[in-house]
Structure formats: structure tokens, C-alpha cells
Coordinates of C-alpha atoms in Angstrom, one line a residue:
Chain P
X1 CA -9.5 10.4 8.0
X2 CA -11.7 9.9 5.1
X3 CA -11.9 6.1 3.7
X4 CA -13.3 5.7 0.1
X5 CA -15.6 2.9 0.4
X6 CA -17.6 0.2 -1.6
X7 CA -19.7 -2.5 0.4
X8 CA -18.7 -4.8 -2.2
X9 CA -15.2 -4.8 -2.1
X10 CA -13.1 -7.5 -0.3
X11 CA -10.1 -5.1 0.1
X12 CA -12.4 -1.8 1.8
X13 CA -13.8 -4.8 4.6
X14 CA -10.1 -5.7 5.5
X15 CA -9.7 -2.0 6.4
X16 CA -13.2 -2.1 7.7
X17 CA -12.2 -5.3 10.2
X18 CA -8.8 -3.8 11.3
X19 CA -10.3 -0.5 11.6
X20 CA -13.4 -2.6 14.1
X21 CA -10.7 -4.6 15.7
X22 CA -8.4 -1.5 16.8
X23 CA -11.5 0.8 17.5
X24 CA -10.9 3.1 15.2
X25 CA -14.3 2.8 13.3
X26 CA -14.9 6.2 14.4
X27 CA -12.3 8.0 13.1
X28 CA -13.0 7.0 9.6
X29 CA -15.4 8.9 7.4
X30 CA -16.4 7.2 4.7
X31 CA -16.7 8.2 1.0
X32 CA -18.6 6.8 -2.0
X33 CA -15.9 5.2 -3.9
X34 CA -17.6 3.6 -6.7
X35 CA -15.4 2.7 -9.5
X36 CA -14.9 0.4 -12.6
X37 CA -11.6 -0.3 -14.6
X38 CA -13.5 1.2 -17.5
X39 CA -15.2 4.4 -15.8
X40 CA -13.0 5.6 -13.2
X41 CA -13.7 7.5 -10.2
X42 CA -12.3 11.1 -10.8
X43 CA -12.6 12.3 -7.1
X44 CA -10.7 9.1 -5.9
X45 CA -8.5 9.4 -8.7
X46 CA -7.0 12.5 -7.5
X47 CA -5.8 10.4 -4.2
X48 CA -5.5 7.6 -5.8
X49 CA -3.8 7.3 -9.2
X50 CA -4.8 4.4 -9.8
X51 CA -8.2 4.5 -9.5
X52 CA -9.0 1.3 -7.0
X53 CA -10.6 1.4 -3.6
X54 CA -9.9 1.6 -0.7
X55 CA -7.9 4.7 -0.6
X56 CA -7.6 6.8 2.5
X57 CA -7.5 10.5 3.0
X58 CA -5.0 12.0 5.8
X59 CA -5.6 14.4 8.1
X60 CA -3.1 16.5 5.7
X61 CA -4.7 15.7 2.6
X62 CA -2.5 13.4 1.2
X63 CA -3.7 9.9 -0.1
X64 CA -2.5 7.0 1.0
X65 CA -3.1 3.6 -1.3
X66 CA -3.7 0.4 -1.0
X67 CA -4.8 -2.2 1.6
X68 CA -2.2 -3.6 3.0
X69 CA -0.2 0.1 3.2
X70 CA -4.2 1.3 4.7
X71 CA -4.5 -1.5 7.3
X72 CA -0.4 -0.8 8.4
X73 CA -1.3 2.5 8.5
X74 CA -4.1 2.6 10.8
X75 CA -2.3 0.0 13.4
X76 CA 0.2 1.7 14.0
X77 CA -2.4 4.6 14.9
X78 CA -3.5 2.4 18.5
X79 CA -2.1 1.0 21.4
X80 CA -4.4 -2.2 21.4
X81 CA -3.1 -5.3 20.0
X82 CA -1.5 -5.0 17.1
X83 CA -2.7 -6.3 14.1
X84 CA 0.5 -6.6 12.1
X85 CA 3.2 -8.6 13.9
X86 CA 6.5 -6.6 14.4
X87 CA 8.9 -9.2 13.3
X88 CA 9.8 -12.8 13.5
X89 CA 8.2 -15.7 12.0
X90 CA 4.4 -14.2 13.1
X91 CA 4.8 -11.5 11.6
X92 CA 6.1 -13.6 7.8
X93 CA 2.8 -16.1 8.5
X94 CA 0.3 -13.1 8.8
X95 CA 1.7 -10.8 5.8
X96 CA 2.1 -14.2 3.8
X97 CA -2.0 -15.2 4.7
X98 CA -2.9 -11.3 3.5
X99 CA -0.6 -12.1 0.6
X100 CA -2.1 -15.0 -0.8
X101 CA -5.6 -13.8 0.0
X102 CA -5.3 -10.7 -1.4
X103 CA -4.5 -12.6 -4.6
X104 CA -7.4 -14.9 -3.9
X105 CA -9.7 -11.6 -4.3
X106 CA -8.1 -9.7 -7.1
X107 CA -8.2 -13.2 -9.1
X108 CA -12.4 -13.6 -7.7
X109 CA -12.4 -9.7 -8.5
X110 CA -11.2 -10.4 -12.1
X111 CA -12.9 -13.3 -12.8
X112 CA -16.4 -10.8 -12.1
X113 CA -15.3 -8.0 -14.3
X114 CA -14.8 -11.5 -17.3
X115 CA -17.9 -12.8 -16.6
X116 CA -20.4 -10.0 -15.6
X117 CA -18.6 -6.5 -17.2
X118 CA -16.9 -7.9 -20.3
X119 CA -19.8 -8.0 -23.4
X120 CA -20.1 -11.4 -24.1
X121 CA -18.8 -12.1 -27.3
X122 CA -15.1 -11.2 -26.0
X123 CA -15.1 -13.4 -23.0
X124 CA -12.3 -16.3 -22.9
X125 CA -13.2 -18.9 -20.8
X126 CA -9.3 -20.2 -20.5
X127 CA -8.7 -16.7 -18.9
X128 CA -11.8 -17.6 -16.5
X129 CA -10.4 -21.1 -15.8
X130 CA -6.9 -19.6 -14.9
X131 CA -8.2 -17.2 -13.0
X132 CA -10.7 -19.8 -10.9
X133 CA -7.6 -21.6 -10.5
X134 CA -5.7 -18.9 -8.5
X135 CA -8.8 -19.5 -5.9
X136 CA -9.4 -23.1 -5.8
X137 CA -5.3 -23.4 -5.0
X138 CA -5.5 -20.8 -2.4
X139 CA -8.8 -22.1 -0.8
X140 CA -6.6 -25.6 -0.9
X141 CA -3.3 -23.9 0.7
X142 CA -5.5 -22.1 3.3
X143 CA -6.9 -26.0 4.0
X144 CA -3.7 -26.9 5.0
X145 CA -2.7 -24.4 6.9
X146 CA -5.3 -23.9 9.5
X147 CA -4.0 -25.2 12.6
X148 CA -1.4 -22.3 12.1
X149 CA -4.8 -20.2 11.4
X150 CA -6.2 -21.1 15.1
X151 CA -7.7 -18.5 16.9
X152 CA -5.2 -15.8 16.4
X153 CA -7.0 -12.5 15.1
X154 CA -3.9 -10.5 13.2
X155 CA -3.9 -9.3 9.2
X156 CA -3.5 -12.9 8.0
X157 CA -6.5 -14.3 9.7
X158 CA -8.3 -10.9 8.9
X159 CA -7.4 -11.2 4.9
X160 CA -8.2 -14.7 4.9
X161 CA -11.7 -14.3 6.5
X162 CA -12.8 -11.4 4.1
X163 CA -11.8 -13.9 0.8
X164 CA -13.9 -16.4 2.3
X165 CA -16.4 -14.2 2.5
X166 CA -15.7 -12.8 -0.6
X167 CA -16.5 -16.5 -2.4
X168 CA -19.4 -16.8 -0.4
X169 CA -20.7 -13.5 -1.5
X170 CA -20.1 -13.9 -5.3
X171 CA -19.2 -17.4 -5.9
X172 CA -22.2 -18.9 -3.4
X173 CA -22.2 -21.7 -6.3
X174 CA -18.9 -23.0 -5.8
X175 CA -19.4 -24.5 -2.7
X176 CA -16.3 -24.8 -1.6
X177 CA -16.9 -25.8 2.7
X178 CA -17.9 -29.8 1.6
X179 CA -14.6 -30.2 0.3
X180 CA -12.5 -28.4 2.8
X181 CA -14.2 -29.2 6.0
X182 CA -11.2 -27.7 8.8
X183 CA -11.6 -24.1 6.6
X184 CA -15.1 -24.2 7.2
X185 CA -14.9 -25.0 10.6
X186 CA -12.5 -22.5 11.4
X187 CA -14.6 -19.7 8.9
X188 CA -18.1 -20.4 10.8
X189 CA -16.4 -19.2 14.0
X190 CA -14.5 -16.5 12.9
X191 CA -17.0 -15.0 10.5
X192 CA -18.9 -14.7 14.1
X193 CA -16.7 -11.6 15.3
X194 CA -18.0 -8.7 15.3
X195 CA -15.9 -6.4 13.3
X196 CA -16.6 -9.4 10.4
X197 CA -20.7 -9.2 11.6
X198 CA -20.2 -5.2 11.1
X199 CA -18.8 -5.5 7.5
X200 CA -21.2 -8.2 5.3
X201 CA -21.3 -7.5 2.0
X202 CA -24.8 -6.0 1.0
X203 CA -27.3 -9.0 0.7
X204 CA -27.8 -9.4 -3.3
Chain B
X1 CA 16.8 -18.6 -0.2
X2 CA 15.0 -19.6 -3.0
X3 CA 13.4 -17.0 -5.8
X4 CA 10.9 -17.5 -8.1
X5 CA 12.5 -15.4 -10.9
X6 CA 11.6 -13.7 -14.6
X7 CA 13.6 -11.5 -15.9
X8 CA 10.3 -9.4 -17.8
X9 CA 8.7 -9.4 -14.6
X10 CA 8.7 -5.4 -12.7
X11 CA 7.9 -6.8 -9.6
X12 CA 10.5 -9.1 -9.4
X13 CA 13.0 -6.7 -10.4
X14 CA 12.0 -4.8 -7.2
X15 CA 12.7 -7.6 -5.1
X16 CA 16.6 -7.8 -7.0
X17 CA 17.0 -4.3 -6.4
X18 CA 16.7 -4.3 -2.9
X19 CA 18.4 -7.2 -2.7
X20 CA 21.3 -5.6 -4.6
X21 CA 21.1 -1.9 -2.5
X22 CA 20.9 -4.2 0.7
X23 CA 23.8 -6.2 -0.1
X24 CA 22.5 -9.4 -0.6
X25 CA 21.7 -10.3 -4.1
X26 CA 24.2 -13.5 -3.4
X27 CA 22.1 -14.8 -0.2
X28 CA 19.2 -15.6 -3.5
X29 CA 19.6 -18.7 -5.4
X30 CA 17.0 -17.8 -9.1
X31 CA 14.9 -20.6 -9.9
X32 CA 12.7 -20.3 -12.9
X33 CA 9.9 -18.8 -12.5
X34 CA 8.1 -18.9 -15.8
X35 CA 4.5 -18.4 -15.5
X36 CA 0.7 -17.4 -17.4
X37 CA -2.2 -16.7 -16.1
X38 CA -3.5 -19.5 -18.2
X39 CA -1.1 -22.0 -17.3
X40 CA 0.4 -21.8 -13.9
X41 CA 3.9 -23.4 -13.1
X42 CA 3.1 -26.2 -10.6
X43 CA 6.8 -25.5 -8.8
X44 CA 5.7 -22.1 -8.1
X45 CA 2.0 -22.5 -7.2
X46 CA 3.6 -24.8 -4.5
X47 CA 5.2 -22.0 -2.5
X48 CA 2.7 -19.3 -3.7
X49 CA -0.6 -20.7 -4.2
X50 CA -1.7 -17.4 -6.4
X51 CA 0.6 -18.6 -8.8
X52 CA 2.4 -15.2 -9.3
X53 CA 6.2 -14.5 -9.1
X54 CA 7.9 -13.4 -7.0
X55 CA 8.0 -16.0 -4.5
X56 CA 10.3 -16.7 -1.9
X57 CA 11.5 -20.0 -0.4
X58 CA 12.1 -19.6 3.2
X59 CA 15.3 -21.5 4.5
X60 CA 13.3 -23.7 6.6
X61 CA 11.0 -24.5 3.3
X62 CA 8.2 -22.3 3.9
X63 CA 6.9 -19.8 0.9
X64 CA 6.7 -15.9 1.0
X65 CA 4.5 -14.2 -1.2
X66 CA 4.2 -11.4 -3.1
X67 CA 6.9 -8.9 -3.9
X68 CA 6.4 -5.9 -1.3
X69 CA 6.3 -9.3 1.6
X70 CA 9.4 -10.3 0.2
X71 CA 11.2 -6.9 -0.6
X72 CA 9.8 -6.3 3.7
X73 CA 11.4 -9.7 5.1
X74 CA 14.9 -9.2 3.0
X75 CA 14.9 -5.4 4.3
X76 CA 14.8 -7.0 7.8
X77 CA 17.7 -9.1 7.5
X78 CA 20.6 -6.5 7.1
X79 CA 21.8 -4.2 9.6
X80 CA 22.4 -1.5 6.2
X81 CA 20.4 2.0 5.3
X82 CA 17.0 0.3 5.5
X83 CA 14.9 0.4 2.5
X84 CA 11.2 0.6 4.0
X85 CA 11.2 3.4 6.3
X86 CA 10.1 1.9 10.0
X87 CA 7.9 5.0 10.9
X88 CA 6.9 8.4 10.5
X89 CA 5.7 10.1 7.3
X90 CA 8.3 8.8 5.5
X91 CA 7.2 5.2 6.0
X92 CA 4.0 6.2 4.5
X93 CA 5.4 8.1 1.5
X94 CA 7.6 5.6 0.2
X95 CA 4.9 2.4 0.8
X96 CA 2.3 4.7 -1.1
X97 CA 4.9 5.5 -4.1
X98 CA 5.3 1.5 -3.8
X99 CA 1.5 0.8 -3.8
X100 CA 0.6 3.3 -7.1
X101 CA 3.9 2.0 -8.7
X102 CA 2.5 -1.7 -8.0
X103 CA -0.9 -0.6 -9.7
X104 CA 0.7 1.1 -12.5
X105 CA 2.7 -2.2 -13.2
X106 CA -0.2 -4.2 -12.3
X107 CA -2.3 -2.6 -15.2
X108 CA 0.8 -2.4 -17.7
X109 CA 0.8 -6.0 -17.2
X110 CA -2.9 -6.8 -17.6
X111 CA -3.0 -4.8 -20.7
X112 CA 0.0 -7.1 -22.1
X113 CA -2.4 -9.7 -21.5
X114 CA -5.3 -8.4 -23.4
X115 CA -3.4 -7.5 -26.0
X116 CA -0.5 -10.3 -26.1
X117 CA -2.2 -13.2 -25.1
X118 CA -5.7 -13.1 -25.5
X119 CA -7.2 -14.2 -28.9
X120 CA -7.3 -11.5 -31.3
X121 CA -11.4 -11.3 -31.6
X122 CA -11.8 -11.3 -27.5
X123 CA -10.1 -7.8 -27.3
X124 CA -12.1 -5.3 -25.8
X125 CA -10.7 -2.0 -26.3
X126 CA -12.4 -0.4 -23.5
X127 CA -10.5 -2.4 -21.3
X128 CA -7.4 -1.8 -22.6
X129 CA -7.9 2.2 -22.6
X130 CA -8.9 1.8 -18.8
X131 CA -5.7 -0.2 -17.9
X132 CA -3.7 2.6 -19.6
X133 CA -5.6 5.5 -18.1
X134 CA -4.3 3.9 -15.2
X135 CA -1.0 4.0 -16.5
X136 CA -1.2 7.4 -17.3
X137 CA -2.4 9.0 -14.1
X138 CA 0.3 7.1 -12.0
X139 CA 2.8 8.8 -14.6
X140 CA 0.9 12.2 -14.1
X141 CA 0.7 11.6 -10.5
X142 CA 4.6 10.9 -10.4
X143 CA 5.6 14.5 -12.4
X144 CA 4.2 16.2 -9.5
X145 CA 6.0 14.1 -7.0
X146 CA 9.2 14.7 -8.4
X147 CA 10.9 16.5 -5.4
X148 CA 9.3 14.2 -2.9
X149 CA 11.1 11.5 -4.8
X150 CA 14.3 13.9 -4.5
X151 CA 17.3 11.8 -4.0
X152 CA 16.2 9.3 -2.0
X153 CA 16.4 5.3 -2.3
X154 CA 13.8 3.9 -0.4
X155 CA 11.0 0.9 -1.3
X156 CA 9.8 3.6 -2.9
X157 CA 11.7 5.2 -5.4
X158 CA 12.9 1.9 -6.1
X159 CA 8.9 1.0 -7.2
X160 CA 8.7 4.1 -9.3
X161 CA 12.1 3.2 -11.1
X162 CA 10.8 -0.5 -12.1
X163 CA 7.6 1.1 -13.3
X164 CA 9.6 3.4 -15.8
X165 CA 11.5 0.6 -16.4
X166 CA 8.9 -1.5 -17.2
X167 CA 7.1 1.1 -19.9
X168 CA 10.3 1.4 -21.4
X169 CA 10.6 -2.2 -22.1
X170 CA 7.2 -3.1 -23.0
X171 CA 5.5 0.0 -24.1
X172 CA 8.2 2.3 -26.0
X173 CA 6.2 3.7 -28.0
X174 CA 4.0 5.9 -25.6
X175 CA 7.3 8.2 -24.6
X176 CA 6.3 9.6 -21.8
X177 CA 9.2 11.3 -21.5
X178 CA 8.1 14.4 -23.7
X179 CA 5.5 15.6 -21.0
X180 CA 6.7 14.6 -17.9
X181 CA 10.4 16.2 -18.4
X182 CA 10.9 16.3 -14.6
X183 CA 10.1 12.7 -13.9
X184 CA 12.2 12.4 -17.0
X185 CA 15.5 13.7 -15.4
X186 CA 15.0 12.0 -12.2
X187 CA 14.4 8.5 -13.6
X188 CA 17.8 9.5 -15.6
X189 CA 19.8 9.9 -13.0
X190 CA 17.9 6.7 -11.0
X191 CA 18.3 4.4 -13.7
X192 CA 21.8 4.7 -13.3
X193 CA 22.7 3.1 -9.6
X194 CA 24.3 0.1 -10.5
X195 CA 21.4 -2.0 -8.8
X196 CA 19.0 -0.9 -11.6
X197 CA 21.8 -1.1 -13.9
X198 CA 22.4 -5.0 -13.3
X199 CA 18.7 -5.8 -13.2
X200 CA 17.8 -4.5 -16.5
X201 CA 15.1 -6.4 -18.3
X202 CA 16.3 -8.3 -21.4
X203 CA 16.6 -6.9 -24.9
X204 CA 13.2 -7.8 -26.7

């Protein structure tokens, strides 16, 4: 399989992690995906419509979009723990942690492309603030909801993990461990896995 | 349950089809879900931190975000034609017309905001004609899917449909119709089943 990549993005290390976790880093090959919502891609465009990485190549040629569809993809690809819960109220938790973390990221991700792609004069800082807003509420929710975090190593923990590191990688200013102590706590020991060691972002 | 509802909103129209094909559209009790991405409804952000609808309230209290989560857990709880394939390359064809119809809304959407909500003299145009390139491709990308797309009603087809839908309602005037004439007659004949029928978005 062939997995168009970009170091930066927090959506390509959840693939990256699950792919690590299941030990199925070898199977994928990965290609430059480099792309902007203004100058698209056109080779990941043609498996990809919508022009947004990761996307993954099948053995048959096909694409196959998005994250969450990528990472369900490649679990059920191994006999190792699963990643995705089958059903019941484990499988709700994870898919609701990769939910609200995923929107964690596309609101950081949107927030950049205001603040660093946008030419100045045409930023809005009330679309900044809303979009801030979406994180500080899902760094608070996550706060709350660690004891149901624990130790357990499944999409949810995996999605939250790469948005924390997300924020620490492009928002190192907002320091956001003083004020939610048990998130930090539970981050410094995750972060210390090794399919999350494998992935960093690239230092800046 | 509980659903964070909007009657303009694509992806929550996906979650009311499925709930209509599946038999269940009276096991959801519609609560308001009005929401911007400059000012969030508090109700909502309670249950979905992100601050997007859908959301589902569990009926032991819990929240369930985002709209393929939700349209997953409702497809579990009937014992009907299942709507999200459980395996095989079926699975994976109807979850990736579901992601690129998702990104096609997703950038519809985001464009109504540049051009809707933001200011007049913060438009950037570049980012409007990116959104829509997106737009565009998915359509593209959809003509030449046409006899995947066949007769089936999966998660799938249903995404395509409440993408169409969607470009009909907001953006008439880029008829898309003229050069795609086989995605054309299938969304025809689609648009059709009473479950799209009865969650058509309101009259603007």
C-alpha cells in the first residue's frame, strides 16, 4: 500500500501510530503528499478528490480517504489487538475520543492556514478566536475524561495523543499542561510509546 | 436519544436519512442545534466539545460526536439491511464515497463562511477558488463512479446524495448537472426515496 504523507500533519501520525501499533509499518510506502487548500496536490488528487492527506493507495489502485476510514482500514488488515473496538460502549468512547480530536486538529489546522497562509490584511481575528475555542473546550472535555483515558491504547487514545501533540508542535505558546494537570500526566506517559516516539513532528 | 439538529446542515441530514432507511427516525427526539463558528451554542459544546452538529445524546447522558460516529452507532441498533457494510470491499467503497462526500460538504460549507459570514474586506478569493476546486473534483470524481454507485443504499450513496443536495440548496447557480449527466440521472432517481424526500433542506 502506498500512504501519502506529510510529517506535519496530525491526521498522517494517527495512521502512522495504528500502522506502529498493529505492525504494519512495513507494508506502507509512503508518498510526498504535500498540499495546501490553495495549491492542491494533483497526484493525490487523482486518489483523493479532495485533495487532503492522508490518502492511501490499494493494492488495486483504488484510493481510499480519510483517517478515520485509513486507520479502520488497516486494523482490520491484523490479527493483533485491535485498535477499533467491535461494538459496545468501548467501541462509542474510542470513535467519540477520535471524534472530538479530530475536530481538535482540523480547528488547530485552520487556525494555521488564518494566521500563517492567509495575507494579513484579510485575517479576522473572531474567526481565530472561534476557532481557538473549539481546542481550549476539547483540551477541557479530554481533562475530564481521563480516568476513562487510562492506559488503554485503541483509536481514541491514539487520536487524542497525536492533538496533544499537535498543540505542542504548533501552539508550544499556549501552554496548556499547567492548567490541566491529569491530561498532562496521562500525555507525558503516553507520548513515551514508541509508535508515538516513531512519528514526532519534524523539529521547527 | 437526543439530536443536535439544523435543518441547513448536510451532515445532519445524513444522520436523518439513516435514521429514516433504518427505521428509526422516531427513537430521535431534535433539539436545536443552531450554531457558528464564531459563536458556539453552549448546549451543544456540552455533549460535543468541537461545537459542531450533529451530536448525539446517549440515553445514559453521554455525547456522540460527529456525524459518520453517529450514523455507525444508529446502524448498530436495528437488526434491518445495514447501512455501513461490516466488511469486504464494499465496506471500504461506501466509507470512502462517505469520506469525499464529507470533504466536498466540508469545503461547500467553509466557502459559505468566507463568503456569508466573514466581513466583506477579509475575503480572499484564493481561498474560496480552492474550497470549490474541491467541490469540483469530488463532483468529477463522482461522474466516473456512477455505476459503483448503481442502485445501492448504503452510508455511502446516502453521503453522495446529501452532498448534491447540499449544492443544490446553497449553490444553484453552479448546475452541475450540464456536465456530469450521469451523476445527474442517478441523483434523480436517489433524491426520490422518501427518506431524502422528508429530509429536504428548507426553502431559502
Amino acid at each position: 500500500m502506498k500512504l501519502f504523507h506529510g510529517g506535519s500533519s496530525p491526521f498522517v501520525r494517527k495512521v502512522m501510530v495504528v500502522a506502529h501499533e498493529t505492525g504494519q509499518i512495513d507494508k506502507l510506502e509512503l508518498l510526498d503528499g504535500g498540499t495546501t487548500p490553495i495549491e492542491t496536490n494533483p497526484e493525490l488528487a487523482k486518489f483523493n478528490p479532495v485533495g487532503k492527506i492522508p490518502a492511501l493507495i490499494l493494492a488495486d489502485g483504488t484510493g481510499l480517504a480519510n483517517s478515520p476510514v485509513i486507520c479502520d482500514y488497516l486494523d482490520s488488515l491484523h490479527r493483533s489487538a485491535k485498535m477499533i473496538p467491535a461494538s459496545g460502549s468501548s467501541r462509542w468512547e474510542a470513535l467519540h475520543f477520535q471524534a472530538i480530536s479530530d475536530g481538535l486538529m482540523d480547528a488547530a489546522v485552520n487556525n494555521r492556514y488564518e494566521t500563517m497562509v492567509r495575507p494579513e490584511t484579510l485575517r479576522w481575528d473572531a474567526w481565530s478566536a472561534g476557532q481557538m475555542g473549539k481546542v481550549d473546550r476539547v483540551v477541557d472535555a479530554l481533562e475530564d475524561s481521563v480516568d476513562i483515558l487510562g492506559d488503554r491504547v485503541h483509536i481514541g487514545t491514539i487520536s487524542v495523543g497525536c492533538a496533544l501533540g499537535y498543540l505542542d508542535f504548533r501552539y508550544g505558546d499556549r501552554k496548556w499542561r499547567g492548567s490541566h494537570p491529569k491530561l498532562a500526566a496521562w500525555f507525558a506517559k503516553f507520548e513515551q510509546r514508541p509508535s508515538m516516539q516513531a512519528t514526532m513532528p519534524p523539529k521547527t
